[in-house]
mmCIF file of N, CA and C in Angstrom:
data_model
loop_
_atom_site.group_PDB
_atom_site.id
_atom_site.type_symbol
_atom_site.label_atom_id
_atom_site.label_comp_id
_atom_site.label_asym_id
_atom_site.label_seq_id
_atom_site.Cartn_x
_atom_site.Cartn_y
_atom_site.Cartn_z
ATOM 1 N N UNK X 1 -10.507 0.827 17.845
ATOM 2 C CA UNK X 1 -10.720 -0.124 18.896
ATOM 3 C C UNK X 1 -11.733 -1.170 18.427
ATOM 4 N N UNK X 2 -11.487 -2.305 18.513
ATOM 5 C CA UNK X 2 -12.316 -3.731 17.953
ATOM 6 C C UNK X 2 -13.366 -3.426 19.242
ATOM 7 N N UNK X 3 -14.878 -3.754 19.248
ATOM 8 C CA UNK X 3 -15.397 -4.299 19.942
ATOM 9 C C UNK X 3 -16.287 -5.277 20.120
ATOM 10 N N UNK X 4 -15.749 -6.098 20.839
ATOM 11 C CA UNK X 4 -15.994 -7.647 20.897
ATOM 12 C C UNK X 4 -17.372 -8.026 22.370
ATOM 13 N N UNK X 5 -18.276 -8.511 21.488
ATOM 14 C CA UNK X 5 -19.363 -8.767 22.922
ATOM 15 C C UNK X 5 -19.401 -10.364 22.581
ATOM 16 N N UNK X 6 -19.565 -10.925 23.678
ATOM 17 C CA UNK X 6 -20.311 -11.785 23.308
ATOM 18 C C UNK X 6 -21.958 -12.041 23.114
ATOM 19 N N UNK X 7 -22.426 -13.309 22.359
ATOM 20 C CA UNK X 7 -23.536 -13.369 21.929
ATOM 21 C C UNK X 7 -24.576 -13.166 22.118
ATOM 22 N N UNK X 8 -24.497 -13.084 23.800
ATOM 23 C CA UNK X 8 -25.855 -13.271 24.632
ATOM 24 C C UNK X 8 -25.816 -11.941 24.998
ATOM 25 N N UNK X 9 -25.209 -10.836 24.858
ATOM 26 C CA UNK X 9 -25.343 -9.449 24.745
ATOM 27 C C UNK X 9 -26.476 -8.765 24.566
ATOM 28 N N UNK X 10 -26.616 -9.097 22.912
ATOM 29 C CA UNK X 10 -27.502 -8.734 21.694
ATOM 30 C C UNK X 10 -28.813 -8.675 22.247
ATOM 31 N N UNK X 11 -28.877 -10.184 23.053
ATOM 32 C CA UNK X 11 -29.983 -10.041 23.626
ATOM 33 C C UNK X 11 -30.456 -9.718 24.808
ATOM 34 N N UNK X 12 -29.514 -9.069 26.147
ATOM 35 C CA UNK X 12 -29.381 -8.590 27.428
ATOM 36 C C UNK X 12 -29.297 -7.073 27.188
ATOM 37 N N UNK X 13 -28.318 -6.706 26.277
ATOM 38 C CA UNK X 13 -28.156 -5.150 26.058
ATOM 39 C C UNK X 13 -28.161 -4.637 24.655
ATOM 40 N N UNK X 14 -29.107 -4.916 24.101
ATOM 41 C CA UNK X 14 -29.091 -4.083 23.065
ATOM 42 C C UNK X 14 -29.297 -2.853 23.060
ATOM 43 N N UNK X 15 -29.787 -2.042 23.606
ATOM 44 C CA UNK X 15 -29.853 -0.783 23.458
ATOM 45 C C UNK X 15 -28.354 -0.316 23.532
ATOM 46 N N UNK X 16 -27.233 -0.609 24.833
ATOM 47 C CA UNK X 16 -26.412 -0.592 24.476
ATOM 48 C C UNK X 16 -25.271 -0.186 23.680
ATOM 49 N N UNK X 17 -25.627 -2.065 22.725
ATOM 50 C CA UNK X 17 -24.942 -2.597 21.690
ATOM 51 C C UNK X 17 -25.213 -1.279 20.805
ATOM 52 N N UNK X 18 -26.545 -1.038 20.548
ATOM 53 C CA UNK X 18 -26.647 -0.631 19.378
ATOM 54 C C UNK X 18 -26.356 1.374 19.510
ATOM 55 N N UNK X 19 -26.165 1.918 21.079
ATOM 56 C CA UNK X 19 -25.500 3.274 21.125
ATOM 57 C C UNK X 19 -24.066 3.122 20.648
ATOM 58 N N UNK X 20 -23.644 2.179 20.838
ATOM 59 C CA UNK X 20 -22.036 2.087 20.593
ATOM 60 C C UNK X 20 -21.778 1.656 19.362
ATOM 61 N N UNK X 21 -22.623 1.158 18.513
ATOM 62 C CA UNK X 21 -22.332 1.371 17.214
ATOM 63 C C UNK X 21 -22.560 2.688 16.510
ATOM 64 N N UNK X 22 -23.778 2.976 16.869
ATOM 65 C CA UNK X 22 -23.802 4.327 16.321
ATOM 66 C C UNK X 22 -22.825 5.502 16.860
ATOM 67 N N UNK X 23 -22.599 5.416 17.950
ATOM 68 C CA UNK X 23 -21.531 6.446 18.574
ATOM 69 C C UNK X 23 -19.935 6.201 17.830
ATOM 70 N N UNK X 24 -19.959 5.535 17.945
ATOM 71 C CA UNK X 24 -18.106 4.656 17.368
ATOM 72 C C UNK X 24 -18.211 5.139 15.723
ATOM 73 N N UNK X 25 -19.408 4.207 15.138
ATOM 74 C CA UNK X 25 -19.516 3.919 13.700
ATOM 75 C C UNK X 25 -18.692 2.890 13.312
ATOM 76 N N UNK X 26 -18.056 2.184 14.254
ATOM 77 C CA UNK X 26 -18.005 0.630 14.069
ATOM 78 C C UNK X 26 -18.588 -0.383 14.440
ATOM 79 N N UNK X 27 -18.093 -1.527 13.866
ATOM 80 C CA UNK X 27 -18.909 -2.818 14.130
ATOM 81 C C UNK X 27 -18.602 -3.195 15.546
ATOM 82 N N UNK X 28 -19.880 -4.329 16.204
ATOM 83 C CA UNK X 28 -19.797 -4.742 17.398
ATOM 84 C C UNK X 28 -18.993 -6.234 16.571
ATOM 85 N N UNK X 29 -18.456 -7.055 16.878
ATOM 86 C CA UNK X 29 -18.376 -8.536 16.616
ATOM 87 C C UNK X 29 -18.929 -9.111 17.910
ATOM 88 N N UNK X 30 -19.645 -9.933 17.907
ATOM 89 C CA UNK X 30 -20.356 -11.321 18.273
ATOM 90 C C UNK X 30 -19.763 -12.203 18.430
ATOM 91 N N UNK X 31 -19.536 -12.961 19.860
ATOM 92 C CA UNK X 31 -18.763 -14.128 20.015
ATOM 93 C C UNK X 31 -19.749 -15.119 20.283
ATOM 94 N N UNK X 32 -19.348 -17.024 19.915
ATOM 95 C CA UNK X 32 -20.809 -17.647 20.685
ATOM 96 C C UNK X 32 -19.919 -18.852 21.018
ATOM 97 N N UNK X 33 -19.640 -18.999 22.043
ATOM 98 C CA UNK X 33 -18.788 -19.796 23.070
ATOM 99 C C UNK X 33 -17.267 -20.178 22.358
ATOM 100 N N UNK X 34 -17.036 -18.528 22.580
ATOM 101 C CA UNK X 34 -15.530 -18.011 22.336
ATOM 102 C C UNK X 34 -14.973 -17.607 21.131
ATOM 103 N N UNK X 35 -15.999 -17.850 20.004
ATOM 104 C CA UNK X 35 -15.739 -17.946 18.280
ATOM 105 C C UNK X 35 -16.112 -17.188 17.712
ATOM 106 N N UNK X 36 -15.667 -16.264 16.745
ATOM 107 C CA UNK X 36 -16.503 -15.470 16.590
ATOM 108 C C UNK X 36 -17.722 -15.689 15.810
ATOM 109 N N UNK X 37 -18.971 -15.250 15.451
ATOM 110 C CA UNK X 37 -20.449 -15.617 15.256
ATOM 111 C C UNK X 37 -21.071 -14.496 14.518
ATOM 112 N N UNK X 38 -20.915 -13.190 14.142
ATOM 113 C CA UNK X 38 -21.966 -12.444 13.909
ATOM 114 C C UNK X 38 -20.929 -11.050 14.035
ATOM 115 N N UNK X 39 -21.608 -9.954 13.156
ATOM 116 C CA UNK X 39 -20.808 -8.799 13.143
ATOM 117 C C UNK X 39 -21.856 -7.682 13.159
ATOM 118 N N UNK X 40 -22.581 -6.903 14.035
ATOM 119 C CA UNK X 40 -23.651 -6.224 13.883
ATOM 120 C C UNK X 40 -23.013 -4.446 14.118
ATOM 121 N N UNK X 41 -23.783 -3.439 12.970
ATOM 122 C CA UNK X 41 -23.616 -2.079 12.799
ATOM 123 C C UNK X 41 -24.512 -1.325 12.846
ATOM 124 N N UNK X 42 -24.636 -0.329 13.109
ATOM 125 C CA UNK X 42 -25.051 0.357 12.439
ATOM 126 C C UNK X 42 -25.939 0.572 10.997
ATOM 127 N N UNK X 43 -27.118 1.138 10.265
ATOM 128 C CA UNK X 43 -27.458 1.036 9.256
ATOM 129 C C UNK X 43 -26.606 2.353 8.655
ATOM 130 N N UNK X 44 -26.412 3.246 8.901
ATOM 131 C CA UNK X 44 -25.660 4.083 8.178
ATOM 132 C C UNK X 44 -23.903 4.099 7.677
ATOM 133 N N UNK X 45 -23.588 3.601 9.104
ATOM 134 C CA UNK X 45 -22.055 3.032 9.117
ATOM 135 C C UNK X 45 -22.334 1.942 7.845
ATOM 136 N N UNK X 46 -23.122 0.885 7.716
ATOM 137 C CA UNK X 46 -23.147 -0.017 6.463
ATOM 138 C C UNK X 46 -23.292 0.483 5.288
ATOM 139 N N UNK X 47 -24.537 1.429 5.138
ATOM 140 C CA UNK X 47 -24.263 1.786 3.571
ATOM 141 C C UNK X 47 -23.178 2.603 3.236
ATOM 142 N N UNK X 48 -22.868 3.316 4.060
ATOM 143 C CA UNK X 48 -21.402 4.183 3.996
ATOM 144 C C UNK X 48 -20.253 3.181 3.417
ATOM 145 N N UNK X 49 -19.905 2.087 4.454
ATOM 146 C CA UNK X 49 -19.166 1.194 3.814
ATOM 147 C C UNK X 49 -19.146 0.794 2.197
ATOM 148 N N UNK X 50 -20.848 -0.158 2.351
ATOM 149 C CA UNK X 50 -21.070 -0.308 0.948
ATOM 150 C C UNK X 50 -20.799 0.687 -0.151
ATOM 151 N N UNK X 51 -21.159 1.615 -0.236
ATOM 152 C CA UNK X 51 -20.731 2.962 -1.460
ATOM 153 C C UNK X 51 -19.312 2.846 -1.350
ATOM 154 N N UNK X 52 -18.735 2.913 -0.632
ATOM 155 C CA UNK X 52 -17.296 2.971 -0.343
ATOM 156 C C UNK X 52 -16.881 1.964 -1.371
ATOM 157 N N UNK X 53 -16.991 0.433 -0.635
ATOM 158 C CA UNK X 53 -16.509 -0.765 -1.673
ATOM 159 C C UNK X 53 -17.067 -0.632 -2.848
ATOM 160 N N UNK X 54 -18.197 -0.267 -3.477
ATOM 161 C CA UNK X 54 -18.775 -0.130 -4.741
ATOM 162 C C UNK X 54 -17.900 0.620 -5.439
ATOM 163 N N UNK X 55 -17.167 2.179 -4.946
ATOM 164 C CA UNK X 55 -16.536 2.861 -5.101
ATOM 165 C C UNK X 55 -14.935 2.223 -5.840
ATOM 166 N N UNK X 56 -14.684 1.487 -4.645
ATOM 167 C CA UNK X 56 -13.789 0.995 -4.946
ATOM 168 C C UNK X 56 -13.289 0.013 -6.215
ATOM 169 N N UNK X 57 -14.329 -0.901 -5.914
ATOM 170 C CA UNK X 57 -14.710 -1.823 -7.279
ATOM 171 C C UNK X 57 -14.343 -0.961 -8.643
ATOM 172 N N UNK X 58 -15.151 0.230 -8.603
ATOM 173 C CA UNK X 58 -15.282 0.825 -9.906
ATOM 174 C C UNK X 58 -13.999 1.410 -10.135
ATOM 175 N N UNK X 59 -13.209 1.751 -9.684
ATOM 176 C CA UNK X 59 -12.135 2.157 -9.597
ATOM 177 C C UNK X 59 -11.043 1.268 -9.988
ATOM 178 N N UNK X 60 -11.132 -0.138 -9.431
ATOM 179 C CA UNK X 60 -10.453 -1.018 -9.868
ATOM 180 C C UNK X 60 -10.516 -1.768 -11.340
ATOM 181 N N UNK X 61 -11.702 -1.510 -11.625
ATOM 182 C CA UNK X 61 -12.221 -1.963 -12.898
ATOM 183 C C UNK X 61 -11.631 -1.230 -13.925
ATOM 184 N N UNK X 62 -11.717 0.212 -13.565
ATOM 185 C CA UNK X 62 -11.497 1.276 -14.517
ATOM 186 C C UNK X 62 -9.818 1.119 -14.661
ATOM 187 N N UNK X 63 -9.338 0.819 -13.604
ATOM 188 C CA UNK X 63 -7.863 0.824 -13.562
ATOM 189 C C UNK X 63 -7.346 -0.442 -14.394
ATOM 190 N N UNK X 64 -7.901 -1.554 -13.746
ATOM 191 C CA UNK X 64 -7.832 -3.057 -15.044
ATOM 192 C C UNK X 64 -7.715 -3.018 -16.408
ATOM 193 N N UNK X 65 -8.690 -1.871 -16.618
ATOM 194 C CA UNK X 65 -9.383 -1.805 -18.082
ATOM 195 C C UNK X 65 -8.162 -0.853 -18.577
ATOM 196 N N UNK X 66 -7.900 0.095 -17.872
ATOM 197 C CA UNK X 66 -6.539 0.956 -18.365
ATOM 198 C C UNK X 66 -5.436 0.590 -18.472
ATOM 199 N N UNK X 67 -5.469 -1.032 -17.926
ATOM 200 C CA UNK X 67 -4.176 -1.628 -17.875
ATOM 201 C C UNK X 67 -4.059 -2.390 -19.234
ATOM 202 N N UNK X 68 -5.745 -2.951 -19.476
ATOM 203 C CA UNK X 68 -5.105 -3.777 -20.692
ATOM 204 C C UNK X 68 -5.733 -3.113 -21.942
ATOM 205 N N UNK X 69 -5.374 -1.705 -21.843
ATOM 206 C CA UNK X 69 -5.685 -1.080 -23.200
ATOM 207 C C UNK X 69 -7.068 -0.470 -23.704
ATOM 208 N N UNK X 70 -8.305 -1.160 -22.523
ATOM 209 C CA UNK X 70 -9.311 -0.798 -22.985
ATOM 210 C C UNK X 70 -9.367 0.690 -23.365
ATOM 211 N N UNK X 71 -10.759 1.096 -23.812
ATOM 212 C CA UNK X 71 -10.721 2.161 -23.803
ATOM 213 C C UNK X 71 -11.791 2.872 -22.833
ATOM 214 N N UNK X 72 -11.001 4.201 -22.332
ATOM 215 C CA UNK X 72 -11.701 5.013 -21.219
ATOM 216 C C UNK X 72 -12.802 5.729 -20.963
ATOM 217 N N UNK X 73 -12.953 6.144 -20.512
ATOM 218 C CA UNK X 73 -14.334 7.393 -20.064
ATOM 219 C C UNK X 73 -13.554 8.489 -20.728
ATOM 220 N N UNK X 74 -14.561 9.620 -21.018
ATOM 221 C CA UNK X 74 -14.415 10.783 -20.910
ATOM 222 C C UNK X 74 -14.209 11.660 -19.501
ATOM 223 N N UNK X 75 -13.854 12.911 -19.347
ATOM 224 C CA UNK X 75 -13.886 13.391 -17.974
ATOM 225 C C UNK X 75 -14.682 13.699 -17.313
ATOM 226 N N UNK X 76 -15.719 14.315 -18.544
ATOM 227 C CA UNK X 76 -16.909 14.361 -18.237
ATOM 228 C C UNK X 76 -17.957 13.203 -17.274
ATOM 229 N N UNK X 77 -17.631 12.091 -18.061
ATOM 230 C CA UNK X 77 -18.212 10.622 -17.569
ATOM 231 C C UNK X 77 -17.514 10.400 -16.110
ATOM 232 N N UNK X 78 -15.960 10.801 -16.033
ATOM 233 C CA UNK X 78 -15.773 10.405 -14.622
ATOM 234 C C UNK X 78 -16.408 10.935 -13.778
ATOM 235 N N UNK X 79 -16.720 12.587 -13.790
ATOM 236 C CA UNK X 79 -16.922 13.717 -12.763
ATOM 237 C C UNK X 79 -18.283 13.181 -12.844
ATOM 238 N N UNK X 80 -19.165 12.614 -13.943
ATOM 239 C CA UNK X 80 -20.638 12.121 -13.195
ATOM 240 C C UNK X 80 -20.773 10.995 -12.386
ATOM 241 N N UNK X 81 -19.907 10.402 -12.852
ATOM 242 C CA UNK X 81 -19.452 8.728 -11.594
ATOM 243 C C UNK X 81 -19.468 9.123 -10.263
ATOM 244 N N UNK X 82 -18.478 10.127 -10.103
ATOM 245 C CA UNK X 82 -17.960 10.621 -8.904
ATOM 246 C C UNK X 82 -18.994 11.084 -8.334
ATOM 247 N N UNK X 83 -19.549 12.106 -9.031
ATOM 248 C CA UNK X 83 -20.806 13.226 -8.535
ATOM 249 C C UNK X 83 -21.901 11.994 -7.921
ATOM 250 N N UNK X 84 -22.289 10.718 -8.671
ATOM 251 C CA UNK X 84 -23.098 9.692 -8.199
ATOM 252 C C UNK X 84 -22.964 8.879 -6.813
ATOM 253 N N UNK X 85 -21.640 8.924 -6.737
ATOM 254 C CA UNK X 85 -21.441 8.038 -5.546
ATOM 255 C C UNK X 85 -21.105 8.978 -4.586
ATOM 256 N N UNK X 86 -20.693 10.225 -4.805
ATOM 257 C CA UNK X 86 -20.701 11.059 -3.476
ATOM 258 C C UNK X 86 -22.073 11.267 -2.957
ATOM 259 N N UNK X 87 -22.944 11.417 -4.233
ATOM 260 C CA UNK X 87 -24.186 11.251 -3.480
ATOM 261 C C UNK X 87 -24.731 10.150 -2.858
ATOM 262 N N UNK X 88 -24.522 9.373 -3.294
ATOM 263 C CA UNK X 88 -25.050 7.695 -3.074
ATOM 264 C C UNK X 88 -24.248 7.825 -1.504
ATOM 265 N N UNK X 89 -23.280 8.285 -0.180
ATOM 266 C CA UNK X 89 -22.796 8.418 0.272
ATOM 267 C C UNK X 89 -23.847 9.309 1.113
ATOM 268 N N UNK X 90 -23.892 10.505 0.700
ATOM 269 C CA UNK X 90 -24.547 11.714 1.709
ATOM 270 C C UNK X 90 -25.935 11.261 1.679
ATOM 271 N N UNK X 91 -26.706 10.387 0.698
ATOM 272 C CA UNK X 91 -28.030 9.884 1.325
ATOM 273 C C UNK X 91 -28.004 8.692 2.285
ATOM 274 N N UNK X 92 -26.958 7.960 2.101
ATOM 275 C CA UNK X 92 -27.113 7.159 3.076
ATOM 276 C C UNK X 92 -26.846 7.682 4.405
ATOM 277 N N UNK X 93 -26.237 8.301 4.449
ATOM 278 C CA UNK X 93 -25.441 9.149 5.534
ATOM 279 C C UNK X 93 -27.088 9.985 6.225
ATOM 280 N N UNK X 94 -27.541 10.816 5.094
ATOM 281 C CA UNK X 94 -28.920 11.600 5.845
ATOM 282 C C UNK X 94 -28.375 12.965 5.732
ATOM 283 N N UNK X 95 -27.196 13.301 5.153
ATOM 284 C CA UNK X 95 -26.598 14.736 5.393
ATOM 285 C C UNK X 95 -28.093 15.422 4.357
#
């Protein structure tokens, strides 16, 4: 479910704003006379994201690089990649 406030929210209900991000773990979007303006989260929902796309990146890179011949990691090297960003994940998280 998108949820859409407008602008003057942020500053009438934030407490709110900011249970329903953390409850959901999605973004609020911000409207400011009908447009959208601003996208506010959560701090944990964000770094979660971020590791995620970082994740991703590296993945794509590695896949690029396998495409044009480079040469690879060991398995070893992957399973510490992995082992890094799962952590990089559960600290942001607080688990």
């Amino acid at each position: 479910m998108v949820n859409i406030r407008p602008s003057a929210s942020i500053r009438n209900n934030y407490n709110e704003i900011s249970k329903l991000c953390k409850s959901t773990g999605e973004p609020v979007y911000l409207t400011k006379n009908g447009t959208g303006d601003l996208v506010v989260m959560d701090v944990e929902s964000f770094a979660r994201r971020e590791s995620a796309l970082k994740l991703r990146e590296m993945l794509l890179r590695s896949e690029e690089n396998r495409i044009f011949g480079k040469p690879g990691r060991s398995i070893d090297e992957v399973t510490q990649m992995m082992n890094d960003a799962i952590q990089e994940v559960v600290d942001a998280k607080g688990c």
